[in-house]
Amino acid sequence: MRSINAVGIVGGGFMGSGIAESCARAEVPVIIYEPEAAPLERSRARLEESLGRAVSRGRLSAEEREATLERISFSTDLDRFSGVDGVIEAVTEDVTVKGKLFQALDRLLDDAVFLASNTSSIPIAQIGSWTQRPERVLGLHFFSPVPVMSLVEIVVGYRTDPDVVSDAEAFARQIGKFTVRTKDRSGFIVNFLLVPYLMSGIRMFQDGFASREDIDEAMVRGCGHPMGPLTLADFIGLDVLYAIGDALFEEFKAPEYAPPPLLKRMVVSGAHGRKTGKGFYDYA
Ligand SMILES: NC(=O)c1ccc[n+]([C@@H]2O[C@H](COP(=O)([O-])OP(=O)(O)OC[C@H]3O[C@@H](n4cnc5c(N)ncnc54)[C@H](O)[C@@H]3O)[C@@H](O)[C@H]2O)c1
């Protein structure tokens, strides 16, 4: 078992910043890489704000906030990763971007225990094929917001080495996460089960079966869900949900994954849910 003493995070967006926060709060030093300075500045601001919120809620002391921030460094130079024990990639969901990065990481990091991707839809086998050592490539699929959500799906690729799986799993637990193992299939465990349910809720609303409020209240009060399917879809982002449904449909060709026509019309009209102020509900 190899221990993970420092981690490189590729991409300081929404997920990358959250993953960095979880690592640093568990006393693991991290370096966040982005090719441009501006997104790194946004990442720093996002981290300062998130840790500030944890202090104001009494979950972290002011000293712990400072110590956590000191464990996070930012760089536009990928060479700064030399010496890290593992990498978690969380860049834009684009095969060309991820492909170039994994080739570069593979060349740079002879000794890293794992090269992980947070991808939601690109096969881990494909990501592994961009490297010379696919046996150390796997998926670590975090949930948003990362500092709050405890789950990490450990995605075992076609050629991932079982020792790499165990080491990455131990690392995820070291940073306070609960892990589940899944094969490298579109949707992994959570989205494979969640997406058909959300698509059914949208189809129900689209077909006038019930009002949006009644669909949501029924699942909150009848099943004890914290929120109904349409509220949850707005929260995830309708563009993101559409892309995940499309990827699942592409993989399994099963109608329950296919995005309903209404969802497509909403996405192309810019109604992407909470983040755009308009989805199944208005958030103006
Ligand atoms: N948002 C979610 O809820 C969620 C959940 C699980 C997994 N994911 C996955 O996480 C990944 C990132 O998603 P996100 O929501 O954080 O996106 P995001 O747009 O917030 O962040 C992506 C970041 O990647 C950076 N980037 C682009 N090209 C780069 C490069 N060549 N090198 C380094 N950085 C680069 C961008 O500047 C941006 O800061 C995606 O693969 C997505 O599928 C997202």
PDB file of C-alpha atoms and ligand atoms in Angstrom, residues 9-17 19 33-36 39-40 42-43 46 78 89-94 97-98 100-101 117-122 140-146 191 236 240 244, ligand 1:
ATOM      1  CA  ILE A   9      -5.474  18.568  -9.246  1.00  0.00           C
ATOM      2  CA  VAL A  10      -5.952  19.433 -12.905  1.00  0.00           C
ATOM      3  CA  GLY A  11      -8.672  22.047 -13.358  1.00  0.00           C
ATOM      4  CA  GLY A  12      -9.669  24.517 -10.662  1.00  0.00           C
ATOM      5  CA  GLY A  13     -13.334  24.861 -11.643  1.00  0.00           C
ATOM      6  CA  PHE A  14     -16.357  23.965  -9.570  1.00  0.00           C
ATOM      7  CA  MET A  15     -15.360  20.329  -8.909  1.00  0.00           C
ATOM      8  CA  GLY A  16     -11.559  20.738  -8.894  1.00  0.00           C
ATOM      9  CA  SER A  17     -11.730  23.480  -6.251  1.00  0.00           C
ATOM     10  CA  ILE A  19     -11.790  18.317  -4.400  1.00  0.00           C
ATOM     11  CA  TYR A  33      -3.019  23.394 -12.255  1.00  0.00           C
ATOM     12  CA  GLU A  34      -4.722  25.478 -14.949  1.00  0.00           C
ATOM     13  CA  PRO A  35      -2.928  26.797 -18.054  1.00  0.00           C
ATOM     14  CA  GLU A  36      -4.225  30.365 -17.461  1.00  0.00           C
ATOM     15  CA  PRO A  39      -9.289  30.566 -13.512  1.00  0.00           C
ATOM     16  CA  LEU A  40      -6.721  29.950 -10.768  1.00  0.00           C
ATOM     17  CA  ARG A  42     -11.311  32.339  -9.386  1.00  0.00           C
ATOM     18  CA  SER A  43     -10.457  29.010  -7.755  1.00  0.00           C
ATOM     19  CA  ARG A  46     -13.974  30.178  -4.390  1.00  0.00           C
ATOM     20  CA  LEU A  78       2.276  21.406 -15.067  1.00  0.00           C
ATOM     21  CA  GLU A  89      -8.263  15.508 -13.246  1.00  0.00           C
ATOM     22  CA  ALA A  90     -11.414  17.667 -13.181  1.00  0.00           C
ATOM     23  CA  VAL A  91     -11.288  19.707 -16.392  1.00  0.00           C
ATOM     24  CA  THR A  92     -14.045  20.471 -18.873  1.00  0.00           C
ATOM     25  CA  GLU A  93     -15.782  17.292 -20.148  1.00  0.00           C
ATOM     26  CA  ASP A  94     -14.007  17.258 -23.533  1.00  0.00           C
ATOM     27  CA  VAL A  97      -8.661  18.426 -23.703  1.00  0.00           C
ATOM     28  CA  LYS A  98      -8.555  15.380 -21.420  1.00  0.00           C
ATOM     29  CA  LYS A 100      -3.768  15.850 -24.273  1.00  0.00           C
ATOM     30  CA  LEU A 101      -3.616  16.192 -20.499  1.00  0.00           C
ATOM     31  CA  SER A 117     -10.388  11.359 -13.666  1.00  0.00           C
ATOM     32  CA  ASN A 118     -13.566  12.870 -12.235  1.00  0.00           C
ATOM     33  CA  THR A 119     -15.277  12.410 -15.612  1.00  0.00           C
ATOM     34  CA  SER A 120     -19.035  11.786 -15.600  1.00  0.00           C
ATOM     35  CA  SER A 121     -19.301  10.230 -19.050  1.00  0.00           C
ATOM     36  CA  ILE A 122     -15.969   9.451 -20.767  1.00  0.00           C
ATOM     37  CA  LEU A 140     -12.708   8.992  -8.792  1.00  0.00           C
ATOM     38  CA  HIS A 141     -16.203  10.389  -9.261  1.00  0.00           C
ATOM     39  CA  PHE A 142     -17.038  13.044  -6.664  1.00  0.00           C
ATOM     40  CA  PHE A 143     -20.443  14.659  -6.060  1.00  0.00           C
ATOM     41  CA  SER A 144     -21.225  18.340  -5.820  1.00  0.00           C
ATOM     42  CA  PRO A 145     -20.768  20.287  -3.645  1.00  0.00           C
ATOM     43  CA  VAL A 146     -17.666  18.174  -2.929  1.00  0.00           C
ATOM     44  CA  ASN A 191     -26.560   8.280 -12.401  1.00  0.00           C
ATOM     45  CA  ILE A 236     -28.148  19.668 -11.195  1.00  0.00           C
ATOM     46  CA  VAL A 240     -25.726  18.740 -17.497  1.00  0.00           C
ATOM     47  CA  ILE A 244     -25.681  12.648 -18.971  1.00  0.00           C
TER      48      ILE A 244
HETATM   49  N1  LIG B   1     -20.454  19.679 -11.919  1.00  0.00           N
HETATM   50  C1  LIG B   1     -20.767  18.511 -11.401  1.00  0.00           C
HETATM   51  O1  LIG B   1     -21.752  18.378 -10.641  1.00  0.00           O
HETATM   52  C2  LIG B   1     -19.901  17.304 -11.669  1.00  0.00           C
HETATM   53  C3  LIG B   1     -20.081  16.148 -10.868  1.00  0.00           C
HETATM   54  C4  LIG B   1     -19.235  15.046 -11.080  1.00  0.00           C
HETATM   55  C5  LIG B   1     -18.280  15.100 -12.081  1.00  0.00           C
HETATM   56  N2  LIG B   1     -18.145  16.227 -12.851  1.00  0.00           N
HETATM   57  C6  LIG B   1     -17.070  16.247 -13.863  1.00  0.00           C
HETATM   58  O2  LIG B   1     -16.027  17.069 -13.355  1.00  0.00           O
HETATM   59  C7  LIG B   1     -15.332  17.672 -14.445  1.00  0.00           C
HETATM   60  C8  LIG B   1     -15.268  19.174 -14.233  1.00  0.00           C
HETATM   61  O3  LIG B   1     -16.580  19.691 -14.104  1.00  0.00           O
HETATM   62  P1  LIG B   1     -16.859  21.115 -13.425  1.00  0.00           P
HETATM   63  O4  LIG B   1     -18.317  21.145 -13.169  1.00  0.00           O
HETATM   64  O5  LIG B   1     -15.903  21.359 -12.315  1.00  0.00           O
HETATM   65  O6  LIG B   1     -16.519  22.102 -14.647  1.00  0.00           O
HETATM   66  P2  LIG B   1     -15.996  23.625 -14.571  1.00  0.00           P
HETATM   67  O7  LIG B   1     -16.316  24.209 -15.904  1.00  0.00           O
HETATM   68  O8  LIG B   1     -16.473  24.329 -13.346  1.00  0.00           O
HETATM   69  O9  LIG B   1     -14.401  23.470 -14.437  1.00  0.00           O
HETATM   70  C9  LIG B   1     -13.582  23.010 -15.470  1.00  0.00           C
HETATM   71  C10 LIG B   1     -12.234  23.709 -15.326  1.00  0.00           C
HETATM   72  O10 LIG B   1     -11.303  23.107 -16.242  1.00  0.00           O
HETATM   73  C11 LIG B   1     -10.429  24.119 -16.660  1.00  0.00           C
HETATM   74  N3  LIG B   1      -9.682  23.685 -17.835  1.00  0.00           N
HETATM   75  C12 LIG B   1     -10.072  23.662 -19.125  1.00  0.00           C
HETATM   76  N4  LIG B   1      -9.057  23.176 -19.913  1.00  0.00           N
HETATM   77  C13 LIG B   1      -8.019  22.901 -19.071  1.00  0.00           C
HETATM   78  C14 LIG B   1      -6.697  22.371 -19.270  1.00  0.00           C
HETATM   79  N5  LIG B   1      -6.257  22.026 -20.477  1.00  0.00           N
HETATM   80  N6  LIG B   1      -5.912  22.221 -18.191  1.00  0.00           N
HETATM   81  C15 LIG B   1      -6.353  22.543 -16.949  1.00  0.00           C
HETATM   82  N7  LIG B   1      -7.579  23.053 -16.694  1.00  0.00           N
HETATM   83  C16 LIG B   1      -8.403  23.218 -17.753  1.00  0.00           C
HETATM   84  C17 LIG B   1     -11.344  25.320 -16.897  1.00  0.00           C
HETATM   85  O11 LIG B   1     -10.610  26.544 -16.929  1.00  0.00           O
HETATM   86  C18 LIG B   1     -12.282  25.216 -15.687  1.00  0.00           C
HETATM   87  O12 LIG B   1     -11.799  25.975 -14.583  1.00  0.00           O
HETATM   88  C19 LIG B   1     -16.044  17.212 -15.714  1.00  0.00           C
HETATM   89  O13 LIG B   1     -15.377  16.092 -16.234  1.00  0.00           O
HETATM   90  C20 LIG B   1     -17.427  16.818 -15.217  1.00  0.00           C
HETATM   91  O14 LIG B   1     -18.030  15.820 -16.029  1.00  0.00           O
HETATM   92  C21 LIG B   1     -18.929  17.326 -12.659  1.00  0.00           C
END
